[in-house]
PDB file of C-alpha atoms in Angstrom:
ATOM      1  CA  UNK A   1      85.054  83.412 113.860  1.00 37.00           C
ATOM      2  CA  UNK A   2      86.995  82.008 110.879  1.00 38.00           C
ATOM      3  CA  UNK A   3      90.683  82.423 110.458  1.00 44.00           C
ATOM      4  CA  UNK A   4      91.936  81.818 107.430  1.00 47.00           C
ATOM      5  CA  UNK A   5      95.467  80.190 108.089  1.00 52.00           C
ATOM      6  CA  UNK A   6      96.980  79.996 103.976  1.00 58.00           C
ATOM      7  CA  UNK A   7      95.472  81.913 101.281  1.00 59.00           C
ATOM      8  CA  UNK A   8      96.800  81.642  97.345  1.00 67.00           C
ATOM      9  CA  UNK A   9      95.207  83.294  94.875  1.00 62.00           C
ATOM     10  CA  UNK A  10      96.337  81.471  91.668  1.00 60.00           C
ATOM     11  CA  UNK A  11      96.901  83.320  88.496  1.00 55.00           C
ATOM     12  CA  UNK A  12      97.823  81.283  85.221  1.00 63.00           C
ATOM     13  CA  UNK A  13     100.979  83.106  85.160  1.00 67.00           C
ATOM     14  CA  UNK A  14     102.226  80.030  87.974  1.00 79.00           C
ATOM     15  CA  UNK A  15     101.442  77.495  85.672  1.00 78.00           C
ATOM     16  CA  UNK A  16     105.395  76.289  85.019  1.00 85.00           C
ATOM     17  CA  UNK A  17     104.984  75.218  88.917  1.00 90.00           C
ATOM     18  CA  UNK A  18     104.195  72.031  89.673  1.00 91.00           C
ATOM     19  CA  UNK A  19     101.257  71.491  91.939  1.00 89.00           C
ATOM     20  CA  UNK A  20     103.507  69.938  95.115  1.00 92.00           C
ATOM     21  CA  UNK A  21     105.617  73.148  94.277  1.00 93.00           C
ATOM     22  CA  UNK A  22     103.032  75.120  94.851  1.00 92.00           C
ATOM     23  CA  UNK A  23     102.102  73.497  97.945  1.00 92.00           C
ATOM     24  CA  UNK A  24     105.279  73.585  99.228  1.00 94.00           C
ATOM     25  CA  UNK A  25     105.175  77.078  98.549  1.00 94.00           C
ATOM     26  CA  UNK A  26     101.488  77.984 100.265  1.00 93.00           C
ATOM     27  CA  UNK A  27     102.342  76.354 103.458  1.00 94.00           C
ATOM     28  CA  UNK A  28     105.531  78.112 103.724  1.00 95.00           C
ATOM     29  CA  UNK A  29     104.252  81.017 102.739  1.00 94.00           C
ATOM     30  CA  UNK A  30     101.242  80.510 105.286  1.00 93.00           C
ATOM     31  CA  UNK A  31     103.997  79.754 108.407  1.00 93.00           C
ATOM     32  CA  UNK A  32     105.678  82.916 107.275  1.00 94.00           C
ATOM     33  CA  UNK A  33     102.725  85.011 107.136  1.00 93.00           C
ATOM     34  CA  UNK A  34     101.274  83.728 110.416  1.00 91.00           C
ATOM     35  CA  UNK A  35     104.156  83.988 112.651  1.00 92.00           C
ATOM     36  CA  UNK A  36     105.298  87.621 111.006  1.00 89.00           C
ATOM     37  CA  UNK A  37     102.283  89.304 111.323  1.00 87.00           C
ATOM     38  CA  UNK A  38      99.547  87.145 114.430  1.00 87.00           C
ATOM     39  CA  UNK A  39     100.490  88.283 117.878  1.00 82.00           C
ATOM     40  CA  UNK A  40     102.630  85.811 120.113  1.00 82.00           C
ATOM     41  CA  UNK A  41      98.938  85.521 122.180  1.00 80.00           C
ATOM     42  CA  UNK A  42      97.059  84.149 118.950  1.00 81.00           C
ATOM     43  CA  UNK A  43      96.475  80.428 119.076  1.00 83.00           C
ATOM     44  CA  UNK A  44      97.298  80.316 115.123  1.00 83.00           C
ATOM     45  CA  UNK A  45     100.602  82.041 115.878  1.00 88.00           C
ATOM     46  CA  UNK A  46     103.422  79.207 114.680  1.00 93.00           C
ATOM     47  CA  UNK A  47     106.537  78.978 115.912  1.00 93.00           C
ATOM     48  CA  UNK A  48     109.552  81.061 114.290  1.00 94.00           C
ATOM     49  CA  UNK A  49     111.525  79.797 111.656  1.00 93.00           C
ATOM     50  CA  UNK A  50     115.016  78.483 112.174  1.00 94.00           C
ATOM     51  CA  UNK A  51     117.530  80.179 110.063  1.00 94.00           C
ATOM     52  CA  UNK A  52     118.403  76.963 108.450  1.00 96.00           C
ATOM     53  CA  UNK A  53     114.336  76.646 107.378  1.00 95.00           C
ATOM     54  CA  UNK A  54     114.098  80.219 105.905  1.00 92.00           C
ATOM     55  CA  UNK A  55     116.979  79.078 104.137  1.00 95.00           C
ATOM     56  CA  UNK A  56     115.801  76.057 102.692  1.00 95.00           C
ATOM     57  CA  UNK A  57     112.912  78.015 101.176  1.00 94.00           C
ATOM     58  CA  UNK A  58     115.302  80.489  99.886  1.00 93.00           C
ATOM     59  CA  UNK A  59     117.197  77.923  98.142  1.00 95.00           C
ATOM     60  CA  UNK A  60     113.960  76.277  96.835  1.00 93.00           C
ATOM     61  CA  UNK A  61     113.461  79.224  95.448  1.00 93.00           C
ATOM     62  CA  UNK A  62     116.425  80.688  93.944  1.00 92.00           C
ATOM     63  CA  UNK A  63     116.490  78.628  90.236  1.00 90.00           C
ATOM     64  CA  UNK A  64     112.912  79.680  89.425  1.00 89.00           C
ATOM     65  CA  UNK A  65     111.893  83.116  89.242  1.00 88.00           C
ATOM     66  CA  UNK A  66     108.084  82.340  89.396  1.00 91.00           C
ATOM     67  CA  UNK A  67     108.582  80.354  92.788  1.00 94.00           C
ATOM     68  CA  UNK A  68     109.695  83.574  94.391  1.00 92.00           C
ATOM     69  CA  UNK A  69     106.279  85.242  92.768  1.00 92.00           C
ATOM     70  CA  UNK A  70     104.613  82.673  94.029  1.00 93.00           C
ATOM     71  CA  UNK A  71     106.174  82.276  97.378  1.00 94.00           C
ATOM     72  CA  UNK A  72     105.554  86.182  97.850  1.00 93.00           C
ATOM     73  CA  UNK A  73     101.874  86.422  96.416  1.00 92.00           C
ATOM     74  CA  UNK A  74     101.060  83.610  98.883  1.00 93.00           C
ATOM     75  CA  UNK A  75     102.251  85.531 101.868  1.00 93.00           C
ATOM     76  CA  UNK A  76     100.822  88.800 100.507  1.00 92.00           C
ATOM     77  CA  UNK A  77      97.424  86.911 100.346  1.00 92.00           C
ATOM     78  CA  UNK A  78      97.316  85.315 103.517  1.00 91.00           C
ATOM     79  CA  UNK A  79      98.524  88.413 105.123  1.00 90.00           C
ATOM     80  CA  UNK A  80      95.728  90.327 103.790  1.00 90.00           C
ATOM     81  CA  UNK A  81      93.213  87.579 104.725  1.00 90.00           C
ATOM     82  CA  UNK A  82      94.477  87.661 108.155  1.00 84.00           C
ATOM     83  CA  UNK A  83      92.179  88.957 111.218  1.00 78.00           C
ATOM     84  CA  UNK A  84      93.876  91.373 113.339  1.00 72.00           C
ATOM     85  CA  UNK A  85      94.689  90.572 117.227  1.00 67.00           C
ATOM     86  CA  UNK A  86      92.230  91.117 119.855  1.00 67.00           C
ATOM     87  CA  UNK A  87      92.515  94.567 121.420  1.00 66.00           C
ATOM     88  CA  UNK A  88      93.799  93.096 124.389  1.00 65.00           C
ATOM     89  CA  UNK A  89      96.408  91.054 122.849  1.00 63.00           C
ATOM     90  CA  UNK A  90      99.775  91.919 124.016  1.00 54.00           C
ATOM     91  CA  UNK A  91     103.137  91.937 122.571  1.00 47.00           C
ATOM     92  CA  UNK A  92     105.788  91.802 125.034  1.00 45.00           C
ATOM     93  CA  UNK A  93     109.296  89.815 124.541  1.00 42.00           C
ATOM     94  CA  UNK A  94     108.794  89.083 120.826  1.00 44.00           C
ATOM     95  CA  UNK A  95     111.845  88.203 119.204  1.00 48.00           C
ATOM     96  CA  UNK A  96     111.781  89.138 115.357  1.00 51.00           C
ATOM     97  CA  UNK A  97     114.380  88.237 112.884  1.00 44.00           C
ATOM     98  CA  UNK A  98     118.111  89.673 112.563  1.00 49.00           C
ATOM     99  CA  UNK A  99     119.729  90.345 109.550  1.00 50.00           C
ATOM    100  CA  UNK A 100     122.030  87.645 110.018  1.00 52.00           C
ATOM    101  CA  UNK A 101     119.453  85.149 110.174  1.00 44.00           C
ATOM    102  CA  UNK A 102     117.450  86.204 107.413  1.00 44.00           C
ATOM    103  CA  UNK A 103     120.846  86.459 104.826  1.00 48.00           C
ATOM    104  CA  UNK A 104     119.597  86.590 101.102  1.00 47.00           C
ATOM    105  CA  UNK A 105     116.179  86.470 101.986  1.00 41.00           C
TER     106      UNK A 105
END
């Protein structure tokens, strides 16, 4: 079975990104993806965030319009690329975030 972990389709319209930008951008996007959406069972399942990390993408993010694109097609990719959980696969005690911890996100 292959998992993809990080998927980013790549239109030109991301050119005015720099390539370690867009990096930067896929592997958050990728954590944020995989710990949202894998059950807490799922060996691909990162850990959560801290506040102060979703932050730090939020601010790396805020002076360029076409990083939030970006940041948001990535997830929306590797979401969709995603294999759903084994049947069996339980969720029980998953914390998810608060609105205080997410802020202008």
């Amino acid at each position: 079975m292959l998992t993809v972990t990080t998927a980013c389709d790549e239109p030109g319209s991301y050119s005015g990104l720099s390539a370690g930008k867009r990096d930067e951008l896929a592997a958050a996007a990728g954590w944020i993806a995989r710990y949202s959406v894998l059950s807490p069972c799922d060996s691909l399942r990162p850990r959560q965030p801290t506040p102060e990390e979703v932050q730090d993408i939020v601010d790396s993010c805020r002076p360029r319009p076409e990083a939030w694109a970006y940041l948001y097609r990535c997830i929306s990719d590797t979401v969709a690329k995603l294999e759903p959980p084994e049947p069996t696969c339980r969720q029980e005690g998953v914390e998810g975030y608060s609105e205080e911890e997410i802020g202008d996100f």
